[in-house]
PDB file of C-alpha atoms and ligand atoms in Angstrom:
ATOM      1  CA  UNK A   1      78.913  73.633  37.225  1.00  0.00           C
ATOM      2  CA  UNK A   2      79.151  75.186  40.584  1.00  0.00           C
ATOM      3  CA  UNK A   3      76.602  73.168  42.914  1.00  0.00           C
ATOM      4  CA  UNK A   4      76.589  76.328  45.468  1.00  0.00           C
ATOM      5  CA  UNK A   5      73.027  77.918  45.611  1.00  0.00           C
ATOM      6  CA  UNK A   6      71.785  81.236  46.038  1.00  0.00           C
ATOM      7  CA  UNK A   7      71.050  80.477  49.571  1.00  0.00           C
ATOM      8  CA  UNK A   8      74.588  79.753  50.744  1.00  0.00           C
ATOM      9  CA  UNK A   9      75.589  82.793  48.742  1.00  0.00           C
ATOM     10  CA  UNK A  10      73.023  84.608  50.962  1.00  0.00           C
ATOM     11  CA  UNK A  11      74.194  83.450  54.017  1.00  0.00           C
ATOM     12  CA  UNK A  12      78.003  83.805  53.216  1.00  0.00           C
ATOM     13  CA  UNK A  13      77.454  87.425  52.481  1.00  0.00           C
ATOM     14  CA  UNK A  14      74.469  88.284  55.566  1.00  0.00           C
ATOM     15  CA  UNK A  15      76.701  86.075  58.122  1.00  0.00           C
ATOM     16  CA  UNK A  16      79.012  89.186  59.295  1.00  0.00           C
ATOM     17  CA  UNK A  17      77.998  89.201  63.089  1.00  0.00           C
ATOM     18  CA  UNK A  18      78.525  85.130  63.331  1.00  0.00           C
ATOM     19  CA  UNK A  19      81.875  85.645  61.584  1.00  0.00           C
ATOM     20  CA  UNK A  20      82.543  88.089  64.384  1.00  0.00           C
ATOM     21  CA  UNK A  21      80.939  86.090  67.396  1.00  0.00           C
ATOM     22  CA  UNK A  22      82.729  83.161  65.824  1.00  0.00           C
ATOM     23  CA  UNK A  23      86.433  84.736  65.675  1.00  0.00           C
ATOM     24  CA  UNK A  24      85.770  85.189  69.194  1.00  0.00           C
ATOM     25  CA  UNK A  25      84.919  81.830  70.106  1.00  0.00           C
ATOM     26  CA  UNK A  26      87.802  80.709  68.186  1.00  0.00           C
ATOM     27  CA  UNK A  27      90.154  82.884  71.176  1.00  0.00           C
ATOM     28  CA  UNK A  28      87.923  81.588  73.650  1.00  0.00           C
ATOM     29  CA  UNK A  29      88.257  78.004  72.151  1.00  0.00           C
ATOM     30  CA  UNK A  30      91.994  78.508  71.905  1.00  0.00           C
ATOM     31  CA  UNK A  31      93.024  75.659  69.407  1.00  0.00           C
ATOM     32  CA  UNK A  32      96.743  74.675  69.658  1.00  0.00           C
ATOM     33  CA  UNK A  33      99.395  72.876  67.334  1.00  0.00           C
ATOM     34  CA  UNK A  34      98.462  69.303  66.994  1.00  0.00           C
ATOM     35  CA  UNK A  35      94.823  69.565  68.242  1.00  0.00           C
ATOM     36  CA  UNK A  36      92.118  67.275  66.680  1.00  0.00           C
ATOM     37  CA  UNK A  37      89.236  69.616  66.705  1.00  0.00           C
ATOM     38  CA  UNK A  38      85.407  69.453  65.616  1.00  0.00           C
ATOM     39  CA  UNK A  39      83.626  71.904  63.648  1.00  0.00           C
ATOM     40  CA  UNK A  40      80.325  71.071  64.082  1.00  0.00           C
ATOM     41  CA  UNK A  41      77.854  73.050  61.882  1.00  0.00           C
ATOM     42  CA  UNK A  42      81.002  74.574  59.763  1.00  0.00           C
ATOM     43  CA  UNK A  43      78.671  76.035  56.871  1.00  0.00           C
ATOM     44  CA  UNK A  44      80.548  77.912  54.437  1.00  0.00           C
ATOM     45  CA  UNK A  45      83.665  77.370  56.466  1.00  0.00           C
ATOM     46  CA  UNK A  46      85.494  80.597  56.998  1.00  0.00           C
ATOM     47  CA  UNK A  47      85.671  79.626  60.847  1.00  0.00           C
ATOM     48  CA  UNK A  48      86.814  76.369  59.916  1.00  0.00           C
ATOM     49  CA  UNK A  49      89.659  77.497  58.047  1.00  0.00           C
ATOM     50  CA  UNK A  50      90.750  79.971  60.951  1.00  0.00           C
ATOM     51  CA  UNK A  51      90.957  76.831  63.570  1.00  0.00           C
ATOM     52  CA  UNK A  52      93.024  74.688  61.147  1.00  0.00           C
ATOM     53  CA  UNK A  53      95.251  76.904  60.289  1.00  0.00           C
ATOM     54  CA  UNK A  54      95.903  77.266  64.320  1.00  0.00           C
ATOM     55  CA  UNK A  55      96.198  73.446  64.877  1.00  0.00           C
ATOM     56  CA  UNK A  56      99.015  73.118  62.591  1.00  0.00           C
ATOM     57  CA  UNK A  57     101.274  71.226  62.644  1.00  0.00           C
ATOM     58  CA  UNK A  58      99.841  68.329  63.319  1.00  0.00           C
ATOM     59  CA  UNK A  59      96.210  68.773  64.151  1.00  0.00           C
ATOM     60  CA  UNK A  60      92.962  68.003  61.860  1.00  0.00           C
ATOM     61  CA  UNK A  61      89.701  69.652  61.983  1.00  0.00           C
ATOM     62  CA  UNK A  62      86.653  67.647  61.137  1.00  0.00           C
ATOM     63  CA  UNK A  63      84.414  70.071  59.298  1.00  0.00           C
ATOM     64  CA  UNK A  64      80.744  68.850  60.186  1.00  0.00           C
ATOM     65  CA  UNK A  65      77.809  70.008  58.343  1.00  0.00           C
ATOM     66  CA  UNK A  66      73.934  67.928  56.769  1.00  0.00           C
ATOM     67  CA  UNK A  67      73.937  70.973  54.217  1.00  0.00           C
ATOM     68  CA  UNK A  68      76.108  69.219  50.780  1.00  0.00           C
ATOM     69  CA  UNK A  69      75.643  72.658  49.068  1.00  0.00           C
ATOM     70  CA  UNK A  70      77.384  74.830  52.047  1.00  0.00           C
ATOM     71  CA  UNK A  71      80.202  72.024  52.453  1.00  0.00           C
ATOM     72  CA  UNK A  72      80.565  72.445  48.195  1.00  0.00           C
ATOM     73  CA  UNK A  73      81.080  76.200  49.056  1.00  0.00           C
ATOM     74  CA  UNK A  74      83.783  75.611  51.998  1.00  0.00           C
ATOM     75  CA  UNK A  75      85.418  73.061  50.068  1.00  0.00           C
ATOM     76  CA  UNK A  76      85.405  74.980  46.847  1.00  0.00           C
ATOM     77  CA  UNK A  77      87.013  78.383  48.696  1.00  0.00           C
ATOM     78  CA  UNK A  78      89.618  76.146  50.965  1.00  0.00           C
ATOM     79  CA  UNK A  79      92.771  77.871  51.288  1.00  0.00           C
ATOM     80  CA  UNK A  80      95.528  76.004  49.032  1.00  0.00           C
ATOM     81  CA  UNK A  81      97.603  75.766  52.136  1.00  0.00           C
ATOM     82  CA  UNK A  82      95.420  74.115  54.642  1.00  0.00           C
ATOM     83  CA  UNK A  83      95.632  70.234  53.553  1.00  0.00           C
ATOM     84  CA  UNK A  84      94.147  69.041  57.501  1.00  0.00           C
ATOM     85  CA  UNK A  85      90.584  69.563  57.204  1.00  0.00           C
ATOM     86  CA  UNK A  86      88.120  66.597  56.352  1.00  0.00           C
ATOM     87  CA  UNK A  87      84.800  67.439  55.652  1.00  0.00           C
ATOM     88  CA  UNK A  88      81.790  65.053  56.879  1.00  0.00           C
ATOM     89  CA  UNK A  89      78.582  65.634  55.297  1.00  0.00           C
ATOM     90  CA  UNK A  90      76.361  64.145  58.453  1.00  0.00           C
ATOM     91  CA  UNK A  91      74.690  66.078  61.624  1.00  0.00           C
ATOM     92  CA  UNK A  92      75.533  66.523  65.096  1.00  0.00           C
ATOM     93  CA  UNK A  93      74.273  63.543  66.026  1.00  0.00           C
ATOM     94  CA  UNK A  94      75.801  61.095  63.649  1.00  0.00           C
ATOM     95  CA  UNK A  95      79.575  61.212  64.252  1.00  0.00           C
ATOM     96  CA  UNK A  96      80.273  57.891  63.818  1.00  0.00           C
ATOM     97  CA  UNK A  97      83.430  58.361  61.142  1.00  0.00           C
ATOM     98  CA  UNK A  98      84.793  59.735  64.228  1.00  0.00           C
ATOM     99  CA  UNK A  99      86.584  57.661  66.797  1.00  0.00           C
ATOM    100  CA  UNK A 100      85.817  57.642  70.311  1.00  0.00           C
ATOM    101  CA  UNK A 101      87.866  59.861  72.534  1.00  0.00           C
ATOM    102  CA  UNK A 102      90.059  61.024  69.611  1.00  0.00           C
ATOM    103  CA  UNK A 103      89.067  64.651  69.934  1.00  0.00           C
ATOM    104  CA  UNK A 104      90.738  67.562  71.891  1.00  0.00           C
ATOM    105  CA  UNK A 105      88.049  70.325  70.992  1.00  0.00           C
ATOM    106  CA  UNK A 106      84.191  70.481  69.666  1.00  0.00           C
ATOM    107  CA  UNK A 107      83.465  73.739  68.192  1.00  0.00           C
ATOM    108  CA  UNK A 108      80.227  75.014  66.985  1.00  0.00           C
ATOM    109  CA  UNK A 109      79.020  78.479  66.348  1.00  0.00           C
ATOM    110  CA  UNK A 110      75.330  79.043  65.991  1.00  0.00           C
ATOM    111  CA  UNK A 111      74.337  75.977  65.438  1.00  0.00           C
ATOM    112  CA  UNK A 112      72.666  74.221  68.200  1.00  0.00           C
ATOM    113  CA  UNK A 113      69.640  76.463  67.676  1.00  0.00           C
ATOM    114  CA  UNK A 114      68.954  74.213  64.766  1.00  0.00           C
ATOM    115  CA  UNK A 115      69.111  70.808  66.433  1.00  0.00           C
ATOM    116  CA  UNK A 116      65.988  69.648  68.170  1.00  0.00           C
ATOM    117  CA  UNK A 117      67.201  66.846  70.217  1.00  0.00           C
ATOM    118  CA  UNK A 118      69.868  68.718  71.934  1.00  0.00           C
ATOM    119  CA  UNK A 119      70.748  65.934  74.630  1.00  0.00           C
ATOM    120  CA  UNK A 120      70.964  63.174  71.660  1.00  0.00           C
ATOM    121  CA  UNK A 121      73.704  65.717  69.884  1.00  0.00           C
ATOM    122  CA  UNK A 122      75.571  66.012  73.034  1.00  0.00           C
ATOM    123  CA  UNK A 123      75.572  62.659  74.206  1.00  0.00           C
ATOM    124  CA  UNK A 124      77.891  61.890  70.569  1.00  0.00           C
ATOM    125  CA  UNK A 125      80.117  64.959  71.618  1.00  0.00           C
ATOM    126  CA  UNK A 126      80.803  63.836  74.704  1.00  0.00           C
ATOM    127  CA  UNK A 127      81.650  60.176  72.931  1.00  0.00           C
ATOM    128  CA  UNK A 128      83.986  61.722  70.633  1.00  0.00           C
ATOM    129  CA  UNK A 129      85.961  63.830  73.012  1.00  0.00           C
ATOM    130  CA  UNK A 130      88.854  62.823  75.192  1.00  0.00           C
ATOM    131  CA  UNK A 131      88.604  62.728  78.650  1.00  0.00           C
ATOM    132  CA  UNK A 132      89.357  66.465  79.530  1.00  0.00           C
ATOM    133  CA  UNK A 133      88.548  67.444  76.381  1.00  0.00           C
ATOM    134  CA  UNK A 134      86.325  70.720  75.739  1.00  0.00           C
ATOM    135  CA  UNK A 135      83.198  71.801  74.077  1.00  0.00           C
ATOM    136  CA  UNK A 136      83.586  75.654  73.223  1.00  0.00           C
ATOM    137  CA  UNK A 137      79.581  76.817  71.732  1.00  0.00           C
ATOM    138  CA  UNK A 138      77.998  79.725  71.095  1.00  0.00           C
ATOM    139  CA  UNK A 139      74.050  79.634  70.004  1.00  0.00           C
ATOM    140  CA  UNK A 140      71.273  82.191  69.507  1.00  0.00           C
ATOM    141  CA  UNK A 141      68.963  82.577  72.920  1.00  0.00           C
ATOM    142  CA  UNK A 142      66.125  83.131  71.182  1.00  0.00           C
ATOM    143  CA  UNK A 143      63.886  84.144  68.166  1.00  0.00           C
ATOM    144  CA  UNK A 144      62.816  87.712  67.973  1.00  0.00           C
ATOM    145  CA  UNK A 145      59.614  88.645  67.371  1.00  0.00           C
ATOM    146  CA  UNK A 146      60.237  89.867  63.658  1.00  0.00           C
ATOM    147  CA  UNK A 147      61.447  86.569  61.903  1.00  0.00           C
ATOM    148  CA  UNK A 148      58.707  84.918  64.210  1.00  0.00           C
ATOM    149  CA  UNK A 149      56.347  87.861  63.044  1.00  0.00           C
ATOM    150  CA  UNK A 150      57.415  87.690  58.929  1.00  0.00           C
ATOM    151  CA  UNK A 151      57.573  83.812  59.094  1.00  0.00           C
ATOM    152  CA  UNK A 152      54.122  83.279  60.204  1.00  0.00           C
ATOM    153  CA  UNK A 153      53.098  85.768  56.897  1.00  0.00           C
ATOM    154  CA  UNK A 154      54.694  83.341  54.698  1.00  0.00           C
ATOM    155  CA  UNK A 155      53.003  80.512  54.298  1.00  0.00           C
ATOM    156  CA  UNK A 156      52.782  76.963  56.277  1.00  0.00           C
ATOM    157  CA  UNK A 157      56.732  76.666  55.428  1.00  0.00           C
ATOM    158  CA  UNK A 158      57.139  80.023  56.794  1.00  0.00           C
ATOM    159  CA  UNK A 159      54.734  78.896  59.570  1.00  0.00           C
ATOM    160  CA  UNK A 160      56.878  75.867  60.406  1.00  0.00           C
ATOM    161  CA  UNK A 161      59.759  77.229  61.024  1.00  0.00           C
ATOM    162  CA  UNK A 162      58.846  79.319  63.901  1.00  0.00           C
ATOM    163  CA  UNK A 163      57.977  75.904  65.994  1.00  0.00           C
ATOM    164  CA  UNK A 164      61.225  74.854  64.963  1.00  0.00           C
ATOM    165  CA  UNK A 165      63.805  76.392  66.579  1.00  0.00           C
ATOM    166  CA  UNK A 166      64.493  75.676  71.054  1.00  0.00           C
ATOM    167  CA  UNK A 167      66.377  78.266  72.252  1.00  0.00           C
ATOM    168  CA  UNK A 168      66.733  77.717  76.072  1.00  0.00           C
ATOM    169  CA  UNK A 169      68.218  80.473  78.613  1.00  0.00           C
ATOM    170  CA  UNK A 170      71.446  80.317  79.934  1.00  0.00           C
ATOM    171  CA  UNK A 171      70.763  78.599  83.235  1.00  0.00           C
ATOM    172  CA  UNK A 172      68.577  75.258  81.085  1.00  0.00           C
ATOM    173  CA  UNK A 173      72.155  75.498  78.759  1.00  0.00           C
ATOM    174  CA  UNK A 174      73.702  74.937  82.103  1.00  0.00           C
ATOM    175  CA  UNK A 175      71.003  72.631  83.303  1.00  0.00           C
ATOM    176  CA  UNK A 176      71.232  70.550  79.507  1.00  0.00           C
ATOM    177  CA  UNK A 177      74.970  70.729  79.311  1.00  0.00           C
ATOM    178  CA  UNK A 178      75.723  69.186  82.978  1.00  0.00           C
ATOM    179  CA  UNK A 179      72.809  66.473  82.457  1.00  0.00           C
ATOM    180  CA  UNK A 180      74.973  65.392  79.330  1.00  0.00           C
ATOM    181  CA  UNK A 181      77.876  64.914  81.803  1.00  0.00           C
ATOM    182  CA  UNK A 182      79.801  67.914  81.045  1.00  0.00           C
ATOM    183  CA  UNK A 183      81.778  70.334  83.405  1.00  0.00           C
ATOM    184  CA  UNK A 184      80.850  73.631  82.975  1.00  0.00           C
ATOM    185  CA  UNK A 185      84.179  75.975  83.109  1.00  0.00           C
ATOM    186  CA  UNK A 186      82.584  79.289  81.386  1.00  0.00           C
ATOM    187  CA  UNK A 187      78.440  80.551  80.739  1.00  0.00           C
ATOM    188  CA  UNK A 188      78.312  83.742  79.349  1.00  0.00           C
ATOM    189  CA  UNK A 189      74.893  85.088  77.888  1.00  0.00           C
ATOM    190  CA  UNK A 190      75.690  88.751  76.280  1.00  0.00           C
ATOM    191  CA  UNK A 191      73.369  90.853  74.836  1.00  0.00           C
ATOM    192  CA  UNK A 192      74.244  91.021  70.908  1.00  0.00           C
ATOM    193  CA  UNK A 193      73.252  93.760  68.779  1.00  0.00           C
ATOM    194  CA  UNK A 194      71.821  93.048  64.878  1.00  0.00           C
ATOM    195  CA  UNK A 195      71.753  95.505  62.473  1.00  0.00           C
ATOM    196  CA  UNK A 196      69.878  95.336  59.436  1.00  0.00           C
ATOM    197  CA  UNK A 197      69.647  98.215  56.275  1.00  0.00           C
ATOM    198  CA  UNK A 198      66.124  97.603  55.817  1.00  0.00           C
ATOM    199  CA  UNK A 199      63.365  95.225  55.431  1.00  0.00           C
ATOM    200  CA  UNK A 200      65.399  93.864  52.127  1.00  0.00           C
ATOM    201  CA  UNK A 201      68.251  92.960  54.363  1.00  0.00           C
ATOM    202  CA  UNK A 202      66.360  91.224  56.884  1.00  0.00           C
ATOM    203  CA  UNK A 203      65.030  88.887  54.421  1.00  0.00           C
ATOM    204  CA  UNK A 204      67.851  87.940  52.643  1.00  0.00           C
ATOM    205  CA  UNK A 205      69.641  87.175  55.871  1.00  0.00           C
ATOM    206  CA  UNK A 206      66.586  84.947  56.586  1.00  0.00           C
ATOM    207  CA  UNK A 207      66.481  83.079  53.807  1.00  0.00           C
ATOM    208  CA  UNK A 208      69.886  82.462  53.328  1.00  0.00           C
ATOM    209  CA  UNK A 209      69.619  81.482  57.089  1.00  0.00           C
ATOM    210  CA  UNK A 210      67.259  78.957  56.839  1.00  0.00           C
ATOM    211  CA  UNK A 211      68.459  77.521  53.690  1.00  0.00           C
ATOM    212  CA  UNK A 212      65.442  78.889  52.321  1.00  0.00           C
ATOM    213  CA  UNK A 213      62.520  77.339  54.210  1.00  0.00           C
ATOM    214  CA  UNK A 214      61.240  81.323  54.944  1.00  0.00           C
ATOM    215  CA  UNK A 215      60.178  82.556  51.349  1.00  0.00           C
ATOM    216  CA  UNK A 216      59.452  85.888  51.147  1.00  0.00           C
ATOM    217  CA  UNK A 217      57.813  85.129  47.805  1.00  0.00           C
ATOM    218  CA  UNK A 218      55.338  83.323  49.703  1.00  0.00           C
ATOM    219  CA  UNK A 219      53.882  87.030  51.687  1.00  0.00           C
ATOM    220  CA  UNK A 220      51.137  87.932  50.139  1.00  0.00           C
ATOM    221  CA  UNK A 221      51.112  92.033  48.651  1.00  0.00           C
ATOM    222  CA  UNK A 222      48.786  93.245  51.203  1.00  0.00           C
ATOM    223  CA  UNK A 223      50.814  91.746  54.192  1.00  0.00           C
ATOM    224  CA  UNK A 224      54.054  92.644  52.080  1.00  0.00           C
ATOM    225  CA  UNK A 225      52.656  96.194  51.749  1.00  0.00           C
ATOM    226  CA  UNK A 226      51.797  96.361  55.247  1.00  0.00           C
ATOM    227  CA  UNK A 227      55.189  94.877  56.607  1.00  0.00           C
ATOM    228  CA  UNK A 228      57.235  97.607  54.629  1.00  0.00           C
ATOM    229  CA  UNK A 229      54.725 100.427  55.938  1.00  0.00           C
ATOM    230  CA  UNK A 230      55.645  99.165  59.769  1.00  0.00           C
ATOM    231  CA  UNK A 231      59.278  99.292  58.771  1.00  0.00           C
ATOM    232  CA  UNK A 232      60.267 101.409  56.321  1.00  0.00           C
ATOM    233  CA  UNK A 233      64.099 101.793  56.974  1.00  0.00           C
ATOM    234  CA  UNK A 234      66.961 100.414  59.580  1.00  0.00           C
ATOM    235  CA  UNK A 235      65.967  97.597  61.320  1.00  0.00           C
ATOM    236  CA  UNK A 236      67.830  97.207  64.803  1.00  0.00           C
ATOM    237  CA  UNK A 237      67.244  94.718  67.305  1.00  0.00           C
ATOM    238  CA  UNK A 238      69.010  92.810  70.194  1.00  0.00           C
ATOM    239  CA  UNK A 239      68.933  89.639  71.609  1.00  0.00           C
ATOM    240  CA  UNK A 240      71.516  87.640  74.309  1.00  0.00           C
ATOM    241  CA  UNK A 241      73.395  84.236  72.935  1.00  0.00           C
ATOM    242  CA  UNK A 242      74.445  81.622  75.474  1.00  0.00           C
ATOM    243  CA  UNK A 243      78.377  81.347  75.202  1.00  0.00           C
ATOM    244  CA  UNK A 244      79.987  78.032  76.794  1.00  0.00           C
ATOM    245  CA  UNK A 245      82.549  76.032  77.640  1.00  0.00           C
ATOM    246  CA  UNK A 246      82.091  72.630  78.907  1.00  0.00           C
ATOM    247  CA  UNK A 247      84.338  70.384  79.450  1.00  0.00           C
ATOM    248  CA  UNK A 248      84.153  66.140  79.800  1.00  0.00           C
ATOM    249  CA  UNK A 249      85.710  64.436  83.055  1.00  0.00           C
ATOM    250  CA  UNK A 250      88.165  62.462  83.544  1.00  0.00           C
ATOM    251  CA  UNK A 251      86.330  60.531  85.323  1.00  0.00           C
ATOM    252  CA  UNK A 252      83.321  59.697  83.399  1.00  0.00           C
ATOM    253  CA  UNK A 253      79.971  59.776  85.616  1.00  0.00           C
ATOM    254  CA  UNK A 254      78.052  59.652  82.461  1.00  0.00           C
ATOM    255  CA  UNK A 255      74.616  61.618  81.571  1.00  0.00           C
ATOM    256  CA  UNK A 256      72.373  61.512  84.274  1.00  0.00           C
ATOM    257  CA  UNK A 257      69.179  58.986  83.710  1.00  0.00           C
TER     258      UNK A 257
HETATM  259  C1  LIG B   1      73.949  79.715  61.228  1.00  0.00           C
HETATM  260  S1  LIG B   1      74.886  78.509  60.357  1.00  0.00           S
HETATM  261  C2  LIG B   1      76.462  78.653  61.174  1.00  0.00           C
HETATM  262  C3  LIG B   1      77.593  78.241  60.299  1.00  0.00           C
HETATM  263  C4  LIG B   1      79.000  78.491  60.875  1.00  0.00           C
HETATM  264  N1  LIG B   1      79.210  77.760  62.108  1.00  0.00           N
HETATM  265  C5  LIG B   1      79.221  79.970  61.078  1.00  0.00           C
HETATM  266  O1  LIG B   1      79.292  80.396  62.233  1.00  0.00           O
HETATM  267  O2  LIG B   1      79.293  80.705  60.079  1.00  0.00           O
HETATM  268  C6  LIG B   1      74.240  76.984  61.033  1.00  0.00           C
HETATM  269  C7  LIG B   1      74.804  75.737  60.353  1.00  0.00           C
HETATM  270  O3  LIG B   1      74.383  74.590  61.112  1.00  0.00           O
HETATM  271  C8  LIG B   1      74.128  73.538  60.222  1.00  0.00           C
HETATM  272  N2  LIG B   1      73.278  72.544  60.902  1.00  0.00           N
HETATM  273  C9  LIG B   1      71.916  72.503  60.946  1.00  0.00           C
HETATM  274  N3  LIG B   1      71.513  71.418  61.622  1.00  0.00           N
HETATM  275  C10 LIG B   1      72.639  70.760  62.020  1.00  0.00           C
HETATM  276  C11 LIG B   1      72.876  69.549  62.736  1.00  0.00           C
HETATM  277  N4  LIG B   1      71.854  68.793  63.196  1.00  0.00           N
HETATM  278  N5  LIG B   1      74.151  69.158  62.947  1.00  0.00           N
HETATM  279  C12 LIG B   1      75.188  69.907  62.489  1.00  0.00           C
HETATM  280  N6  LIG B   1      75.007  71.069  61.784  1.00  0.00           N
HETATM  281  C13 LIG B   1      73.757  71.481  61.556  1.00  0.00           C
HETATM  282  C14 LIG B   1      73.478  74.240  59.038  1.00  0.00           C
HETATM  283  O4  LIG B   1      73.508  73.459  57.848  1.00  0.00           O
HETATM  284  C15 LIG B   1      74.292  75.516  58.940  1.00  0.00           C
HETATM  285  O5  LIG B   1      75.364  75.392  58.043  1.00  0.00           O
END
């Protein structure tokens, strides 16, 4: 019996503009032949597969990810040809499995929204990369008002999650990233469009997004009635994303106290 849920199903199929953002990264990232690389936050693993099958021959990718039911989904669509990815079920935080300085290149796309101790995360990067080595992100730069507005309708789950997420600006990435010790070699913070059908859309994108912690079920039919009556067909909004690459010395001079 498959162990995948509907929620990674949802995301896999409402994930098109982080596939895109993330192919991207993956150019920006540039992964070569032999490269020991992190994914951290892989989810369903279609990025994943792209940087292994760039580090080969040779390199491994450590696919990192606290969700078992989206690493069941990666692992159970893995290419037959890509034999050099190991998947850890454990969070940014807790790379232990990992030696120390063993790794070339820490990857995550749209991830770091989702940790709340950002320096804590980074502190384990910067333990698991080489000297030299780099840490290629990209991460939403904020919440819009509609998830925060249709989260607070549903319920104190719904209500939760919108003092969840810390999305900070492109200078405090800079400011967090060189307090963790890294060099910064590239901050970029476009402005990304999204692009939803309709209300239906946005939902299941949400959902699937936040492994279903936002319930739609949970809106009551008067707010549900009203919601559809304030948007009754595309749904189009932008927001920026910080884009970075950091880098850690060679000469290690450590977070700052
Ligand atoms: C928006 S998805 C991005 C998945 C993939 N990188 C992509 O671009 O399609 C965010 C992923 O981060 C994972 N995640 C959440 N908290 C995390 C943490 N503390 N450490 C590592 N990954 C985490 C989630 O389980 C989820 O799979």
């Amino acid at each position: 019996m498959s162990t995948v849920n509907k929620f990674v199903e949802m995301y896999a199929n409402h994930s098109a503009l982080q596939g895109t953002r993330g192919r991207k990264l993956i150019d920006l990232a540039a992964p070569e032949s032999g490269e020991h690389v992190v994914d951290i936050g892989c989810g369903t693993g279609q990025l994943t597969y792209a940087i292994a099958s760039r580090v080969v021959p040779g390199g491994v990718v450590y696919a990192v990810d606290p969700d078992p039911e989206r690493l069941a989904y990666a692992r159970a669509n893995l290419p037959a040809e890509l034999k050099n990815i190991r998947f850890l079920n454990t969070r940014a935080h807790e790379l232990g499995e990992i030696p120390e300085a063993s790794i070339d290149l820490v990857f995550s796309n749209y991830v770091f929204q989702w940790i709340e101790d950002k320096a804590v995360a980074l502190r384990e990067v910067g333990r698991v990369l080489r000297p030299g080595g780099r840490l290629v992100m990209e991460v939403v730069g904020k919440i819009i008002d509609i998830q925060n507005e249709i989260s607070m309708l549903a319920g104190e789950e719904g209500r939760t999650l919108t003092r969840r997420f810390f999305c900070p600006n492109r200078d405090e990435w800079v400011a967090i990233l060189n307090d963790a010790g890294f060099e910064i070699e590239h901050a970029d913070w476009p402005l990304l469009d999204f692009d939803y059908a309709n209300l239906d859309a946005l939902f299941e994108w949400w959902e699937g997004t936040t492994h279903g912690l936002f319930k739609r079920s949970a809106i009551s039919s008067a707010d549900m009635e009203r919601l559809r009556a304030d948007y009754p067909g595309r749904i189009f909004f932008q927001r920026n994303a910080f884009v970075g690459v950091a880098r850690r010395p060679y000469t290690l001079r450590g977070p700052h106290p």
